[in-house]
PDB file of C-alpha atoms in Angstrom:
ATOM      1  CA  MET A 409      48.354-149.871 -94.337  1.00 97.00           C
ATOM      2  CA  ILE A 410      49.348-146.538 -96.245  1.00 97.00           C
ATOM      3  CA  PHE A 411      50.574-147.704 -99.831  1.00 98.00           C
ATOM      4  CA  ILE A 412      52.646-144.842-101.540  1.00 98.00           C
ATOM      5  CA  ALA A 413      53.826-144.430-105.448  1.00 98.00           C
ATOM      6  CA  VAL A 414      56.155-141.827-106.070  1.00 98.00           C
ATOM      7  CA  ARG A 415      57.386-140.678-109.577  1.00 98.00           C
ATOM      8  CA  PHE A 416      60.486-138.631-109.614  1.00 98.00           C
ATOM      9  CA  THR A 417      62.238-137.212-112.707  1.00 98.00           C
ATOM     10  CA  ALA A 418      65.943-136.617-112.141  1.00 98.00           C
ATOM     11  CA  ARG A 419      68.346-134.137-114.173  1.00 98.00           C
ATOM     12  CA  PRO A 420      70.119-135.941-116.834  1.00 98.00           C
ATOM     13  CA  ASP A 421      73.314-135.113-114.943  1.00 98.00           C
ATOM     14  CA  HIS A 422      71.854-136.527-111.648  1.00 98.00           C
ATOM     15  CA  ALA A 423      70.240-140.227-113.112  1.00 98.00           C
ATOM     16  CA  ASP A 424      73.066-142.113-112.818  1.00 98.00           C
ATOM     17  CA  ARG A 425      73.767-141.277-109.564  1.00 98.00           C
ATOM     18  CA  TRP A 426      70.522-141.114-107.872  1.00 98.00           C
ATOM     19  CA  LEU A 427      70.375-144.445-105.957  1.00 98.00           C
ATOM     20  CA  ASP A 428      73.567-143.177-104.606  1.00 98.00           C
ATOM     21  CA  LEU A 429      71.735-139.611-103.452  1.00 98.00           C
ATOM     22  CA  VAL A 430      69.072-141.121-101.848  1.00 98.00           C
ATOM     23  CA  ALA A 431      70.935-143.941-100.209  1.00 98.00           C
ATOM     24  CA  ASP A 432      71.048-142.226 -96.682  1.00 98.00           C
ATOM     25  CA  PHE A 433      67.085-141.465 -97.015  1.00 98.00           C
ATOM     26  CA  THR A 434      66.482-144.659 -98.065  1.00 98.00           C
ATOM     27  CA  ARG A 435      68.499-146.637 -95.364  1.00 98.00           C
ATOM     28  CA  ALA A 436      67.001-144.452 -92.523  1.00 98.00           C
ATOM     29  CA  THR A 437      63.304-145.122 -93.722  1.00 98.00           C
ATOM     30  CA  ARG A 438      63.744-148.884 -94.006  1.00 98.00           C
ATOM     31  CA  GLU A 439      64.900-148.582 -90.333  1.00 98.00           C
ATOM     32  CA  GLU A 440      61.930-146.813 -89.130  1.00 98.00           C
ATOM     33  CA  PRO A 441      59.394-149.645 -86.916  1.00 97.00           C
ATOM     34  CA  GLY A 442      56.228-148.196 -89.052  1.00 97.00           C
ATOM     35  CA  ASN A 443      58.252-149.110 -92.447  1.00 98.00           C
ATOM     36  CA  LEU A 444      56.754-152.055 -94.430  1.00 98.00           C
ATOM     37  CA  PHE A 445      58.671-151.588 -97.806  1.00 98.00           C
ATOM     38  CA  PHE A 446      61.052-148.623 -99.328  1.00 98.00           C
ATOM     39  CA  ASP A 447      61.725-149.816-103.008  1.00 98.00           C
ATOM     40  CA  TRP A 448      63.144-148.051-105.681  1.00 98.00           C
ATOM     41  CA  SER A 449      62.788-148.864-109.307  1.00 98.00           C
ATOM     42  CA  ARG A 450      64.245-147.218-112.872  1.00 98.00           C
ATOM     43  CA  SER A 451      62.314-146.503-115.337  1.00 98.00           C
ATOM     44  CA  VAL A 452      63.058-148.718-118.572  1.00 98.00           C
ATOM     45  CA  ASP A 453      61.806-146.115-120.927  1.00 98.00           C
ATOM     46  CA  ASP A 454      63.410-143.227-119.700  1.00 98.00           C
ATOM     47  CA  PRO A 455      66.645-143.380-117.636  1.00 98.00           C
ATOM     48  CA  ASN A 456      66.339-140.277-115.641  1.00 98.00           C
ATOM     49  CA  VAL A 457      62.609-141.364-114.410  1.00 98.00           C
ATOM     50  CA  PHE A 458      62.667-143.440-110.843  1.00 98.00           C
ATOM     51  CA  VAL A 459      59.439-144.935-109.212  1.00 98.00           C
ATOM     52  CA  LEU A 460      59.629-145.176-105.285  1.00 98.00           C
ATOM     53  CA  LEU A 461      57.077-147.798-103.940  1.00 98.00           C
ATOM     54  CA  GLU A 462      56.944-147.269-100.012  1.00 98.00           C
ATOM     55  CA  ALA A 463      54.486-148.718 -97.036  1.00 98.00           C
ATOM     56  CA  PHE A 464      54.120-147.974 -93.638  1.00 98.00           C
ATOM     57  CA  ALA A 465      51.803-149.772 -91.409  1.00 97.00           C
ATOM     58  CA  ASP A 466      49.498-147.443 -90.453  1.00 97.00           C
ATOM     59  CA  ALA A 467      48.480-143.433 -90.687  1.00 95.00           C
ATOM     60  CA  GLU A 468      50.708-142.778 -87.504  1.00 97.00           C
ATOM     61  CA  ALA A 469      53.627-144.481 -88.749  1.00 98.00           C
ATOM     62  CA  GLY A 470      53.068-142.249 -92.009  1.00 97.00           C
ATOM     63  CA  ALA A 471      53.093-139.298 -90.114  1.00 97.00           C
ATOM     64  CA  ALA A 472      56.324-140.427 -88.001  1.00 98.00           C
ATOM     65  CA  HIS A 473      57.808-140.768 -91.340  1.00 98.00           C
ATOM     66  CA  VAL A 474      57.187-136.852 -92.658  1.00 97.00           C
ATOM     67  CA  ALA A 475      58.177-135.526 -89.500  1.00 98.00           C
ATOM     68  CA  SER A 476      61.582-137.237 -89.449  1.00 98.00           C
ATOM     69  CA  PRO A 477      64.769-135.586 -89.900  1.00 98.00           C
ATOM     70  CA  HIS A 478      65.774-137.865 -92.668  1.00 98.00           C
ATOM     71  CA  PHE A 479      62.807-137.118 -94.617  1.00 98.00           C
ATOM     72  CA  SER A 480      63.455-133.252 -94.426  1.00 98.00           C
ATOM     73  CA  ALA A 481      67.270-134.019 -95.390  1.00 98.00           C
ATOM     74  CA  GLY A 482      66.131-136.423 -98.083  1.00 98.00           C
ATOM     75  CA  LEU A 483      63.559-133.981 -99.652  1.00 98.00           C
ATOM     76  CA  ALA A 484      66.309-131.035 -99.846  1.00 98.00           C
ATOM     77  CA  THR A 485      68.758-133.495-101.354  1.00 97.00           C
ATOM     78  CA  MET A 486      66.479-134.603-104.153  1.00 98.00           C
ATOM     79  CA  ALA A 487      65.310-130.899-104.734  1.00 98.00           C
ATOM     80  CA  GLY A 488      68.764-130.243-106.272  1.00 97.00           C
ATOM     81  CA  ALA A 489      68.420-133.332-108.251  1.00 98.00           C
ATOM     82  CA  ILE A 490      65.033-133.468-109.768  1.00 98.00           C
ATOM     83  CA  ALA A 491      64.007-131.709-113.089  1.00 98.00           C
ATOM     84  CA  ALA A 492      59.914-131.700-111.983  1.00 98.00           C
ATOM     85  CA  THR A 493      57.860-131.988-109.166  1.00 98.00           C
ATOM     86  CA  PRO A 494      57.362-135.405-108.513  1.00 98.00           C
ATOM     87  CA  GLU A 495      54.068-137.425-109.136  1.00 98.00           C
ATOM     88  CA  ILE A 496      52.434-138.967-106.327  1.00 98.00           C
ATOM     89  CA  ILE A 497      49.817-141.692-105.378  1.00 98.00           C
ATOM     90  CA  ASN A 498      48.885-141.754-101.538  1.00 97.00           C
ATOM     91  CA  ILE A 499      46.345-144.458-100.672  1.00 97.00           C
ATOM     92  CA  GLU A 500      44.967-146.757 -97.094  1.00 96.00           C
ATOM     93  CA  VAL A 501      44.611-149.972 -98.261  1.00 95.00           C
ATOM     94  CA  PRO A 502      43.152-152.942 -96.048  1.00 95.00           C
ATOM     95  CA  GLN A 503      46.414-155.022 -95.895  1.00 93.00           C
ATOM     96  CA  GLN A 504      49.600-155.333 -94.295  1.00 93.00           C
ATOM     97  CA  GLY A 505      52.694-155.416 -96.929  1.00 93.00           C
ATOM     98  CA  TRP A 506      52.906-157.737-100.477  1.00 94.00           C
ATOM     99  CA  GLY A 507      50.286-160.247-100.977  1.00 93.00           C
ATOM    100  CA  ALA A 508      50.694-163.221-103.459  1.00 94.00           C
ATOM    101  CA  MET A 509      49.323-162.411-107.231  1.00 95.00           C
ATOM    102  CA  ALA A 510      46.457-165.515-107.632  1.00 96.00           C
ATOM    103  CA  GLU A 511      46.593-165.428-111.519  1.00 97.00           C
ATOM    104  CA  LEU A 512      50.051-166.313-111.459  1.00 97.00           C
ATOM    105  CA  ALA A 513      52.584-169.019-110.203  1.00 94.00           C
ATOM    106  CA  PRO A 514      56.077-170.481-110.877  1.00 96.00           C
ATOM    107  CA  THR A 515      55.968-173.641-113.257  1.00 96.00           C
ATOM    108  CA  GLY A 516      58.391-176.543-113.458  1.00 91.00           C
ATOM    109  CA  VAL A 517      59.930-175.823-109.979  1.00 83.00           C
TER     110      VAL A 517
END
């Protein structure tokens, strides 16, 4: 799978609306056949920072995502709301989706 992590710094006046700004982009991406997950988180240290964890089944699915109209529209929307160029990690990993963590499991359940 193609695993991507992107860190966005929103402008302070857009941070509280960030998830609403990217809602259409998020919904459309999650509907792509090759999308495995597309999850947003907000930093506990800086309320202007959001991290997107996303994965696609393979390189073809990733390429289809980047070529989609909702990708272009999402970038255009985000460009007006970011304070800096996003940082990205993009890597191919030999699994599909999340795996169970070997070092931790619930107790008393």
